[in-house]
Tab-separated table of C-alpha atoms and ligand atoms in Angstrom:
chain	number	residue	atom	x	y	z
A	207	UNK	CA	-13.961	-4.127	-36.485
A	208	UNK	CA	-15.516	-7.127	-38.323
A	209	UNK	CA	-14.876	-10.531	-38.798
A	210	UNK	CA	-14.116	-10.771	-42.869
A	211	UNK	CA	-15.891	-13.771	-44.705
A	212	UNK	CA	-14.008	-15.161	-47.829
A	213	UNK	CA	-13.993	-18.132	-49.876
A	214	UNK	CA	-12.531	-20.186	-47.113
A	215	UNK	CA	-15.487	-19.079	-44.402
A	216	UNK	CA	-18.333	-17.624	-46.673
A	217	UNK	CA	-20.040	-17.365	-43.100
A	218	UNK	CA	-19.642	-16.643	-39.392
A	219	UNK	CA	-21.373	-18.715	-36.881
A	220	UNK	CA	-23.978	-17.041	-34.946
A	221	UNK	CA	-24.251	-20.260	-32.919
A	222	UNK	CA	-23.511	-21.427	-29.325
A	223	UNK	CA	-20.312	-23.205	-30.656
A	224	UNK	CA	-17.881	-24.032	-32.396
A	225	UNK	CA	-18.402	-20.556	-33.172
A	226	UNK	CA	-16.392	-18.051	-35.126
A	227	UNK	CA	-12.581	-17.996	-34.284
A	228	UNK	CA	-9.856	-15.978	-35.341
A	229	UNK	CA	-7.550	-16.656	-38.568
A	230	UNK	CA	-4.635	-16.770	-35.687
A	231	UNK	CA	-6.954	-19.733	-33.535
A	232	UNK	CA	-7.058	-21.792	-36.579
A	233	UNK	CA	-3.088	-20.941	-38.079
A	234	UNK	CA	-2.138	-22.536	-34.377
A	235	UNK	CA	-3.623	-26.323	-36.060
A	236	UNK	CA	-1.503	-25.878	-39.296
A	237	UNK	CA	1.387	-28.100	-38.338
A	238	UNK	CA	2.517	-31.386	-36.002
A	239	UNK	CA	2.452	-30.983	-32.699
A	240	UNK	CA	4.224	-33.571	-30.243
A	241	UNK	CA	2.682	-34.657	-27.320
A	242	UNK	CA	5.408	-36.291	-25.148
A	243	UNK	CA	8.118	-33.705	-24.258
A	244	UNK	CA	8.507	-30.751	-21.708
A	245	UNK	CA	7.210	-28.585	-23.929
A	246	UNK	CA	4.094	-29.680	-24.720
A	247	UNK	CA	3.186	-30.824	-21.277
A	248	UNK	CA	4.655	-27.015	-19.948
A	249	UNK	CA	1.938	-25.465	-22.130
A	250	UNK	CA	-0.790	-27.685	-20.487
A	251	UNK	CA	0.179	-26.939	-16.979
A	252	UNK	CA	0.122	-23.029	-18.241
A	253	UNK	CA	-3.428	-23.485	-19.518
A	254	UNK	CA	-4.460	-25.390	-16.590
A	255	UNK	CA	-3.395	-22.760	-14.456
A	256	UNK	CA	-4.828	-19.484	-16.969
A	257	UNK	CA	-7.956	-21.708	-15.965
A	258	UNK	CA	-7.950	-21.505	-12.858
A	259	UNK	CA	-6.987	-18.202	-12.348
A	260	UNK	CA	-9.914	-17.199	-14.763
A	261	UNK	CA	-12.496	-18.718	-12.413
A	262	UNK	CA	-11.428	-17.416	-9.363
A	263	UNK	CA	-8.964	-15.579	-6.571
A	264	UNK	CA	-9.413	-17.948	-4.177
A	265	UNK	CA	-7.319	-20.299	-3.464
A	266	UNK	CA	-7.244	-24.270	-3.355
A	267	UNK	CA	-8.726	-24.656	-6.870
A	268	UNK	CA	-7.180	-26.934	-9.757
A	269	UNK	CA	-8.528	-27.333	-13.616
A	270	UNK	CA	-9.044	-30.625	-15.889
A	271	UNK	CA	-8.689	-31.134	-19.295
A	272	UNK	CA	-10.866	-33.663	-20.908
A	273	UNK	CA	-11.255	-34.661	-24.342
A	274	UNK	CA	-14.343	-34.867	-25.871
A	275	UNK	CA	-17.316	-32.606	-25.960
A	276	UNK	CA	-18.606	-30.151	-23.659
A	277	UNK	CA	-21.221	-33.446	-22.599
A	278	UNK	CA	-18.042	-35.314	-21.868
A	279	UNK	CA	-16.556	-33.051	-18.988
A	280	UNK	CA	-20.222	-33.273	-17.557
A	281	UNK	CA	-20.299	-36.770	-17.548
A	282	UNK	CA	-16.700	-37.139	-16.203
A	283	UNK	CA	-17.948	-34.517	-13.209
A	284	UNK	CA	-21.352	-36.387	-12.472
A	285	UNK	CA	-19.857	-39.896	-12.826
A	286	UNK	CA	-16.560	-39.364	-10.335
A	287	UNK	CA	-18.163	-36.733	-8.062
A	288	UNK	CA	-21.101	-38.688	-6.505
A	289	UNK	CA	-20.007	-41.162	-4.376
A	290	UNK	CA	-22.270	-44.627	-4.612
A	291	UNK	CA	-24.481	-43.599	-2.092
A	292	UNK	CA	-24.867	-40.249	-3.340
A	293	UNK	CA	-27.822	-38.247	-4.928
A	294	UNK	CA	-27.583	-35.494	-7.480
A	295	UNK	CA	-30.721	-32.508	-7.426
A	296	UNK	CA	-30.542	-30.831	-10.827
A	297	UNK	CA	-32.230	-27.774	-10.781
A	298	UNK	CA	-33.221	-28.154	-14.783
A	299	UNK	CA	-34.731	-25.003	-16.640
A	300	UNK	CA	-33.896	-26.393	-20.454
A	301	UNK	CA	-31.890	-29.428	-22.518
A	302	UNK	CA	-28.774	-29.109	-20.766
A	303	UNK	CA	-29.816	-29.046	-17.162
A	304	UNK	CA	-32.383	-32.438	-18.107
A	305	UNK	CA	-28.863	-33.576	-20.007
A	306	UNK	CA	-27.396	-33.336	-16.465
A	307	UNK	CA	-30.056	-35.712	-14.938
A	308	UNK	CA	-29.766	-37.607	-17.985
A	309	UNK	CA	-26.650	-38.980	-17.625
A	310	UNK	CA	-26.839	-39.392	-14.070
A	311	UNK	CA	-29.794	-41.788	-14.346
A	312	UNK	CA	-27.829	-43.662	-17.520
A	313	UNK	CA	-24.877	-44.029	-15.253
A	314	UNK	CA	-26.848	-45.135	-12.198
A	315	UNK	CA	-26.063	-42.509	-10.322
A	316	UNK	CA	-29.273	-41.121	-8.114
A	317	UNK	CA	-30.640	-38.511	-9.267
A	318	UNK	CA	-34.051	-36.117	-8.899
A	319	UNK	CA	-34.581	-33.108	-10.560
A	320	UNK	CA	-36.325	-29.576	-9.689
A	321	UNK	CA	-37.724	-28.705	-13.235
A	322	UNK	CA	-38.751	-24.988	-13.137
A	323	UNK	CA	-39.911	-24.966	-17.045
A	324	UNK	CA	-37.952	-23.540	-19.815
A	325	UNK	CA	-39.468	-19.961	-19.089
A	326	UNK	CA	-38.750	-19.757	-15.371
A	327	UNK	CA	-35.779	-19.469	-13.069
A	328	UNK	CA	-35.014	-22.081	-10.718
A	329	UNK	CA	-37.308	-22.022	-7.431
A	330	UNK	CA	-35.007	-21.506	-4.832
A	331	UNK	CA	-36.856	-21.921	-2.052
A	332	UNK	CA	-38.149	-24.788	-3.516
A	333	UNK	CA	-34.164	-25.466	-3.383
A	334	UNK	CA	-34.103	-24.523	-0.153
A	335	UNK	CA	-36.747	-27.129	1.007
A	336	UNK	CA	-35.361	-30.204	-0.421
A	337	UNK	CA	-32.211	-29.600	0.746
A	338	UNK	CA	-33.906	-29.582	4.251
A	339	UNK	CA	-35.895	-32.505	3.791
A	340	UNK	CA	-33.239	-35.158	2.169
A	341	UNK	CA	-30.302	-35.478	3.886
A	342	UNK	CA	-29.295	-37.737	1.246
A	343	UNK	CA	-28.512	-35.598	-1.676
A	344	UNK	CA	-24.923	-35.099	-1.663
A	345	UNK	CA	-24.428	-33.039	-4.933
A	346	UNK	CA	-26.489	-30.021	-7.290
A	347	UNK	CA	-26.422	-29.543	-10.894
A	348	UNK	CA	-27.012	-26.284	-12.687
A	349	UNK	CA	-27.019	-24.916	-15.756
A	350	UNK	CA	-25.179	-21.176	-15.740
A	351	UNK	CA	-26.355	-19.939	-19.306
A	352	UNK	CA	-29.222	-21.924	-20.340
A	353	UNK	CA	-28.135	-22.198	-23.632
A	354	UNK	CA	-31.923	-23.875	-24.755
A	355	UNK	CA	-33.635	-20.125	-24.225
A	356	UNK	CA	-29.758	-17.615	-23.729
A	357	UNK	CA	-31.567	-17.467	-19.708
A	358	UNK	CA	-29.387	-16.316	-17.506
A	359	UNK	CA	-29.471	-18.657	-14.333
A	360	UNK	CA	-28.886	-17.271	-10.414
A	361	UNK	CA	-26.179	-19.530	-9.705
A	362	UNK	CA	-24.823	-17.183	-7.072
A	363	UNK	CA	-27.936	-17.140	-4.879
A	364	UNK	CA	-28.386	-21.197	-5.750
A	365	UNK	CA	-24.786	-21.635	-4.242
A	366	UNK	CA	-25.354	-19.718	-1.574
A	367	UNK	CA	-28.420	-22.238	-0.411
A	368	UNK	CA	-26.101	-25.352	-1.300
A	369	UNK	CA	-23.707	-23.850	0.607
A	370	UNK	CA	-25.300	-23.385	4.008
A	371	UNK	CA	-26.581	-27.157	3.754
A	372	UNK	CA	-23.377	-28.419	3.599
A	373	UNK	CA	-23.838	-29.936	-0.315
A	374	UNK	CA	-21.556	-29.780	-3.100
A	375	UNK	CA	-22.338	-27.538	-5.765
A	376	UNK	CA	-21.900	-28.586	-10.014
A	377	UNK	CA	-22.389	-25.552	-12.332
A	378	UNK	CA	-22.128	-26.332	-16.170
A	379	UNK	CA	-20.886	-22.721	-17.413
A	380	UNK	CA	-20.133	-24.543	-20.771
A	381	UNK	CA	-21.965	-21.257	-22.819
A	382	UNK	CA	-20.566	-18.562	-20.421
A	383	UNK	CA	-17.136	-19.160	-18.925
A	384	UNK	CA	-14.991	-16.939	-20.792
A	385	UNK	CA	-17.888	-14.501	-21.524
A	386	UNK	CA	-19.236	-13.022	-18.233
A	387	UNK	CA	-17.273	-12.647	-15.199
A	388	UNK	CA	-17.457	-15.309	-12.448
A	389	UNK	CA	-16.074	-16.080	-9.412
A	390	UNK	CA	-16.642	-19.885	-8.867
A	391	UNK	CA	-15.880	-19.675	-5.379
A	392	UNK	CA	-17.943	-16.302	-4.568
A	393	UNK	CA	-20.892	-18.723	-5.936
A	394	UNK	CA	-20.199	-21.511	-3.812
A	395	UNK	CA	-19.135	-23.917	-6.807
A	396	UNK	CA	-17.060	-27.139	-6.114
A	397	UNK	CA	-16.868	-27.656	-10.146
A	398	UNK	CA	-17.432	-25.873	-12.753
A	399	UNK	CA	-17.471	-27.391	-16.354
A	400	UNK	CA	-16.641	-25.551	-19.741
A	401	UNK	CA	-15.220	-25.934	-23.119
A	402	UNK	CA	-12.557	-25.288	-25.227
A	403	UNK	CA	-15.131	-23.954	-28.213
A	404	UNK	CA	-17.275	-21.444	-26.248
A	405	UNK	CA	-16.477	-17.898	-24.775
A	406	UNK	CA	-12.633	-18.981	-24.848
A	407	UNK	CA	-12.749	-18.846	-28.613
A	408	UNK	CA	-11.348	-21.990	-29.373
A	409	UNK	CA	-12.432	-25.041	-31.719
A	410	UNK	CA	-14.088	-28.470	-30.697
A	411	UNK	CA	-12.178	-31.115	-29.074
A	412	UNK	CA	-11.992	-31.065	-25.211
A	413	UNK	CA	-13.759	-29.815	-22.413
A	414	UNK	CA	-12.567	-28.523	-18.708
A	415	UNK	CA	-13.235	-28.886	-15.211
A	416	UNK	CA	-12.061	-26.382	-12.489
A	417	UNK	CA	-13.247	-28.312	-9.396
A	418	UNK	CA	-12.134	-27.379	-5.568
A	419	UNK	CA	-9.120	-29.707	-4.423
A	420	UNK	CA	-10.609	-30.374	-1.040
A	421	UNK	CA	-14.125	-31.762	-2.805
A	422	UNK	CA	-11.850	-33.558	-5.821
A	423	UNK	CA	-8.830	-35.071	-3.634
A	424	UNK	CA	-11.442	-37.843	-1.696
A	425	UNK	CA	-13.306	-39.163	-5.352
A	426	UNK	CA	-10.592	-41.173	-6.299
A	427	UNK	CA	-11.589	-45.055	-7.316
A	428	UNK	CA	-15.211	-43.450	-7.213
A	429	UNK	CA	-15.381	-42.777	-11.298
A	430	UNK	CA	-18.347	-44.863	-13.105
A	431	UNK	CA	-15.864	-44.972	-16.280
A	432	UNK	CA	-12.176	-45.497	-17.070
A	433	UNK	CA	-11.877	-42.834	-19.980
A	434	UNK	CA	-13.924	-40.128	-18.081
A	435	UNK	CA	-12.308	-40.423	-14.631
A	436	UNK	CA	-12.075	-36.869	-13.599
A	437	UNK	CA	-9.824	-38.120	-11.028
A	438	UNK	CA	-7.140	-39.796	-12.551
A	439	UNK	CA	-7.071	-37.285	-15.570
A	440	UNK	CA	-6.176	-35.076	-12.505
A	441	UNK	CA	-4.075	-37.428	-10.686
A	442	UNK	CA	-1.952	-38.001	-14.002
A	443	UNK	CA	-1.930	-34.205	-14.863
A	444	UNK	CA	-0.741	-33.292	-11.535
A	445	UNK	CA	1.691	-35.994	-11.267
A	446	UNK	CA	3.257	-36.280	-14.233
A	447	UNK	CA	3.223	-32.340	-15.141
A	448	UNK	CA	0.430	-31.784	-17.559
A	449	UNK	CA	0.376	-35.146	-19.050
A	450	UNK	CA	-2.812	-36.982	-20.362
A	451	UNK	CA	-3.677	-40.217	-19.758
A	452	UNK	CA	-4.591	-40.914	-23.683
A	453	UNK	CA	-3.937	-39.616	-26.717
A	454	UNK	CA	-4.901	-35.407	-26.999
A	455	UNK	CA	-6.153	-33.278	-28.953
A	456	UNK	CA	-2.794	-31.778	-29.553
A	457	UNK	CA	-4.033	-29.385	-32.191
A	458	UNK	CA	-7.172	-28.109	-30.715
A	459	UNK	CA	-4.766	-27.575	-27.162
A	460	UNK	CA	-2.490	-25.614	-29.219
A	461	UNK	CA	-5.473	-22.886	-30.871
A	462	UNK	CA	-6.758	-22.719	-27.166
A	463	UNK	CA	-3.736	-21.586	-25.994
A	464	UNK	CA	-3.907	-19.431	-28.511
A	465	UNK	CA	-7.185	-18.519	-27.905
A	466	UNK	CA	-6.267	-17.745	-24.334
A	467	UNK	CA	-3.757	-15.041	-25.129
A	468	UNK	CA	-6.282	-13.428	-27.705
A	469	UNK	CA	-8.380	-13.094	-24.870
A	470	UNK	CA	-5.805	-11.395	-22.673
A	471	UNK	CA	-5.105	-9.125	-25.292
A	472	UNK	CA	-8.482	-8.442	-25.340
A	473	UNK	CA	-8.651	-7.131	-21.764
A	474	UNK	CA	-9.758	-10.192	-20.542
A	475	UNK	CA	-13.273	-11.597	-19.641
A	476	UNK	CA	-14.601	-7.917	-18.289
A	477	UNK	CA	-13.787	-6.771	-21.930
A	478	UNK	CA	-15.210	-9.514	-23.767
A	479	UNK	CA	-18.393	-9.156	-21.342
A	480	UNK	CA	-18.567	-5.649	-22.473
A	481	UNK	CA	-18.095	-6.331	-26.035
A	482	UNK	CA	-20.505	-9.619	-25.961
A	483	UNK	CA	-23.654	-7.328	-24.146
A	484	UNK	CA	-22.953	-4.371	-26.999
A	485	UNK	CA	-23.452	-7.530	-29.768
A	486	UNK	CA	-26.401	-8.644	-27.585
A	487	UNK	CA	-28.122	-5.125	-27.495
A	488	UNK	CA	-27.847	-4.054	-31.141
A	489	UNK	CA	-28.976	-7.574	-31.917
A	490	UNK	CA	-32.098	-7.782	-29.471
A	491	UNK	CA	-32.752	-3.950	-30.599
A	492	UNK	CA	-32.676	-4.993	-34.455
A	493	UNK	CA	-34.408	-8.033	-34.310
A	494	UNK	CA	-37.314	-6.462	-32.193
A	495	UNK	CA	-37.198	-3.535	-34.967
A	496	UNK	CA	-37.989	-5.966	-37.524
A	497	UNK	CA	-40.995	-7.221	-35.777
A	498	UNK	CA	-39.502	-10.117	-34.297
A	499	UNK	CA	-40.039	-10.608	-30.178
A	500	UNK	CA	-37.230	-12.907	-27.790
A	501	UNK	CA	-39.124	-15.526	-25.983
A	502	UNK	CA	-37.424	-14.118	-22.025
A	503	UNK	CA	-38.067	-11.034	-20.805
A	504	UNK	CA	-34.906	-8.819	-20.667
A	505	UNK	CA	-34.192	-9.215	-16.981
A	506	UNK	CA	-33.961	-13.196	-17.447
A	507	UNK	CA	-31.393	-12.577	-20.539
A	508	UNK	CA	-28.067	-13.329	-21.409
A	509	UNK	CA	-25.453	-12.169	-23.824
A	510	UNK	CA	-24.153	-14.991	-25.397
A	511	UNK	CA	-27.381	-16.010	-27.325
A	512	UNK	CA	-30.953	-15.110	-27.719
A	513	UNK	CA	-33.925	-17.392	-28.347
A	514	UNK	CA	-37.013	-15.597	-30.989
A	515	UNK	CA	-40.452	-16.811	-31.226
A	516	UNK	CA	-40.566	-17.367	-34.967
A	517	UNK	CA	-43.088	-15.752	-36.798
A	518	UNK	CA	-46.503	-16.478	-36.962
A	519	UNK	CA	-47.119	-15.908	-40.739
A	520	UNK	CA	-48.389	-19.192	-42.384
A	521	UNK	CA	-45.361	-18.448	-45.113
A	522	UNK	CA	-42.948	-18.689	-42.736
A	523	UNK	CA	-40.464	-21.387	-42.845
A	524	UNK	CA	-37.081	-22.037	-40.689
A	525	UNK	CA	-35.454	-24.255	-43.413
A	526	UNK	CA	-35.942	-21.233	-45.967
A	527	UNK	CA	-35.051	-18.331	-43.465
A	528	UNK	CA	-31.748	-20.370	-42.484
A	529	UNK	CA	-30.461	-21.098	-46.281
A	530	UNK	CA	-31.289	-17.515	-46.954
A	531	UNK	CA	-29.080	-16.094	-44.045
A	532	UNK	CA	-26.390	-18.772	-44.686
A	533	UNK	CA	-25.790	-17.150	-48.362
A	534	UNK	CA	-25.803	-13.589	-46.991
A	535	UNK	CA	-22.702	-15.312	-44.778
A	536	UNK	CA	-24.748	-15.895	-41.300
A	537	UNK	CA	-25.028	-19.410	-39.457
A	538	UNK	CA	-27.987	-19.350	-37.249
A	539	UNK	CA	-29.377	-21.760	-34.527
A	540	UNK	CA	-32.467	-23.667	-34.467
A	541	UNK	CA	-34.821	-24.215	-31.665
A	542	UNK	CA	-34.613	-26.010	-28.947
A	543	UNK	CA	-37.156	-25.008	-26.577
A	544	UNK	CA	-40.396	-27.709	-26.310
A	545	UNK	CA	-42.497	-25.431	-25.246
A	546	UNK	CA	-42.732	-22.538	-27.921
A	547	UNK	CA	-41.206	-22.748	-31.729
A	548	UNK	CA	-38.467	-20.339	-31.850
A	549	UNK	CA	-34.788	-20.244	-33.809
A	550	UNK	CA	-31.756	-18.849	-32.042
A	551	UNK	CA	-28.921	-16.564	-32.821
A	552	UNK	CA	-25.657	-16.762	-30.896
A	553	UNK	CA	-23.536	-13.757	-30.340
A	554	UNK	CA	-20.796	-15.128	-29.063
A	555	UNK	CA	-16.866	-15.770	-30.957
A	556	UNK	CA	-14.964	-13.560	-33.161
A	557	UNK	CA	-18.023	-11.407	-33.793
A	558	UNK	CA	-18.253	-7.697	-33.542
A	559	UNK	CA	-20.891	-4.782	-33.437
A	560	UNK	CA	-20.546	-4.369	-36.645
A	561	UNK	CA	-21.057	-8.004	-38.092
A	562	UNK	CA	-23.933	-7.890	-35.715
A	563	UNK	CA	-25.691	-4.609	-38.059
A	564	UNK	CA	-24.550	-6.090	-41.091
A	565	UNK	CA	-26.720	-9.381	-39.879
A	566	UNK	CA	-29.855	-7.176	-38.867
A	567	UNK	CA	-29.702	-5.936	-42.428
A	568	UNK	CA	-29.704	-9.372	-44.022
A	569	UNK	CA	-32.461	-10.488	-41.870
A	570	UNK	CA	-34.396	-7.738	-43.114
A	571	UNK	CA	-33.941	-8.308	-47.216
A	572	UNK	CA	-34.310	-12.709	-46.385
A	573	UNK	CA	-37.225	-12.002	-45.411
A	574	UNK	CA	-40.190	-13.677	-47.555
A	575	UNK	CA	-43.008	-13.921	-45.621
B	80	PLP	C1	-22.696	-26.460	-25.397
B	80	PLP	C2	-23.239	-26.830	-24.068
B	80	PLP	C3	-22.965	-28.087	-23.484
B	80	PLP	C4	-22.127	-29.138	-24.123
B	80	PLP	O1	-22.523	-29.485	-25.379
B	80	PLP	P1	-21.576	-30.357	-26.315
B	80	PLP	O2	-22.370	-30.441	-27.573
B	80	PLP	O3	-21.343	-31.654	-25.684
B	80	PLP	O4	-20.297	-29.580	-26.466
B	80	PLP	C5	-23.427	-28.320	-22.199
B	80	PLP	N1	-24.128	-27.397	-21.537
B	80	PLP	C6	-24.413	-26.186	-22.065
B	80	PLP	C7	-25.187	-25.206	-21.240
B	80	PLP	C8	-23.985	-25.866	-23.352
B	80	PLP	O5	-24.267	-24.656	-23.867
């Protein structure tokens, strides 16, 4: 199987979203949807609850919708969660977990972060430690997927240290939820924060939150902002069966529904895992055949997307090597790591073994240098 390209997308997105969906994701958006009756409020409770269930077997878990950007349902976690006399730790390895602290010191909410470098996993034991010494953080952020560098983080083993000291755990699985299997409650998370344009397959528009009710219930009047109040969007979800407090993306909630069911069909997140690490592989094994190396080592990896030290020859040029890949009909990602100067290529979306060999092959003839 491969995902066609035509005159309506000459290319697929190799990119950490929006990525590639199906013609089916995007047919879902081609008409009106109404927002207040049964029906479209049903359909929200249904995806609220495929949410859920997707995250874990335990019990005494609910799921959020937010609109907005993945950023968004971050914000709305760090902003209610923390009570005023809280303190966030962010263990930060990349962009997204120093986003984390970011908006937790724009929003005056306390915050310190463990920075382990972009080529390192978190220090748990310096985890371990701080936890020990300041009884007054409250909260940790993580990062699963490190989408800056595709490194995988250990937010099982992190948990597990939050967990014995009593703290509440934040994991931002934006890149990975959907894509690798999880159990949020076998890793000790109180929330855990995606969106509706990553491993689900969807497009842009909201973002989700499947926190633990316990840890949720007692954050009400606690929210830094009106429009990002993870607790009323709850409250008025629960309440008033699936409603939103302001206006939603109607369209986008019908493709993810959509999306949703494609991903049942296609045996669910174990399957997509499978099919995800085979796109990974032939890509990592390509791309290293060509002469180019991944900035991780394999065993700090993930298979949604893959950071490359670009090359060292003087010709080289990103701008160049993009355009050329774009008219073969292949989106790729620039860097983002400060440390080293690398581009990135996602593998994630309606993307198949096969797209991924026909993209080794165009790599091979754009290149000039
Ligand atoms: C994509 C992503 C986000 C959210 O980014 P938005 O541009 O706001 O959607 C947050 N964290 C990680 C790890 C991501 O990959």
């Amino acid at each position: 199987m491969t995902t066609a390209t035509d005159a309506v997308n000459p290319y697929l997105l190799l990119t950490p979203g929006p990525l590639t969906t199906t013609a089916t994701v995007k047919e879902a958006m081609l008409r009106d949807w109404c927002t207040w009756d049964a029906e479209y409020n049903t359909l929200v409770q249904r995806i609220r609850a495929r949410l859920v269930a997707l995250a874990t077997p335990a019990p005494g878990f609910t799921a959020i919708l937010m609109q907005g950007s993945g950023t968004f349902s971050v914000e709305s976690v760090v902003t209610t969660a923390l009570p005023p006399t809280g303190r966030l730790l962010v263990l930060a390895n990349g962009a997204y977990g120093q986003r984390m602290a970011a908006i937790a010191r724009r929003c005056g909410v306390a915050c310190g972060v463990l920075d382990s470098l972009e080529h390192h996993h978190p220090d748990l034991e310096r985890l371990d430690n701080a936890l020990s010494a300041d009884p007054n953080i409250t909260h940790v952020g993580m990062v699963h997927c490190e989408t800056t560098t595709g490194m995988l983080n250990p937010v099982a083993a992190a948990g597990h240290i939050v967990r014995a000291h009593r703290r509440s755990f934040i994991v931002d699985a934006m890149s990975s939820f959907g894509g690798i299997p999880m159990d949020m409650d076998a890793m000790g998370a109180d929330y855990l924060i995606s969106s509706a344009n990553k491993c689900i397959q969807g497009v842009p528009g909201f973002g989700f939150v499947i926190a633990r009710r316990s840890v949720l219930a007692p954050t009400r009047m606690q929210a830094r902002s009106l429009s990002l109040d993870l607790y009323d969007q709850w409250h008025t979800m629960e309440q008033q069966n699936g409603k939103w407090r302001f206006t939603s993306p109607t369209h986008v909630v019908r493709a993810f529904a959509q999306a949703l069911d494609e991903l049942e069909i296609e045996g669910g997140i174990e399957a997509r895992h499978r099919r995800y690490c085979e796109n990974h592989a032939l890509l990592v094994d390509g791309m290293t055949r060509l002469g180019f190396a991944p900035l991780l080592p394999p065993h700090l990896r993930s298979p949604i997307i893959t950071a490359f030290e670009s090359p060292k020859a003087p010709a080289y040029d990103f701008q160049r090597f993009y355009a050329a890949l774009k008219a073969a009909g292949f989106v790729i990602y620039p860097g983002k790591v400060t440390s080293a100067d690398t581009f990135r290529i996602g593998n994630i979306g309606n993307v198949y073994p096969a797209d991924i060999q026909r993209l080794i092959a165009a790599v091979a003839k754009a290149r000039f240098w």
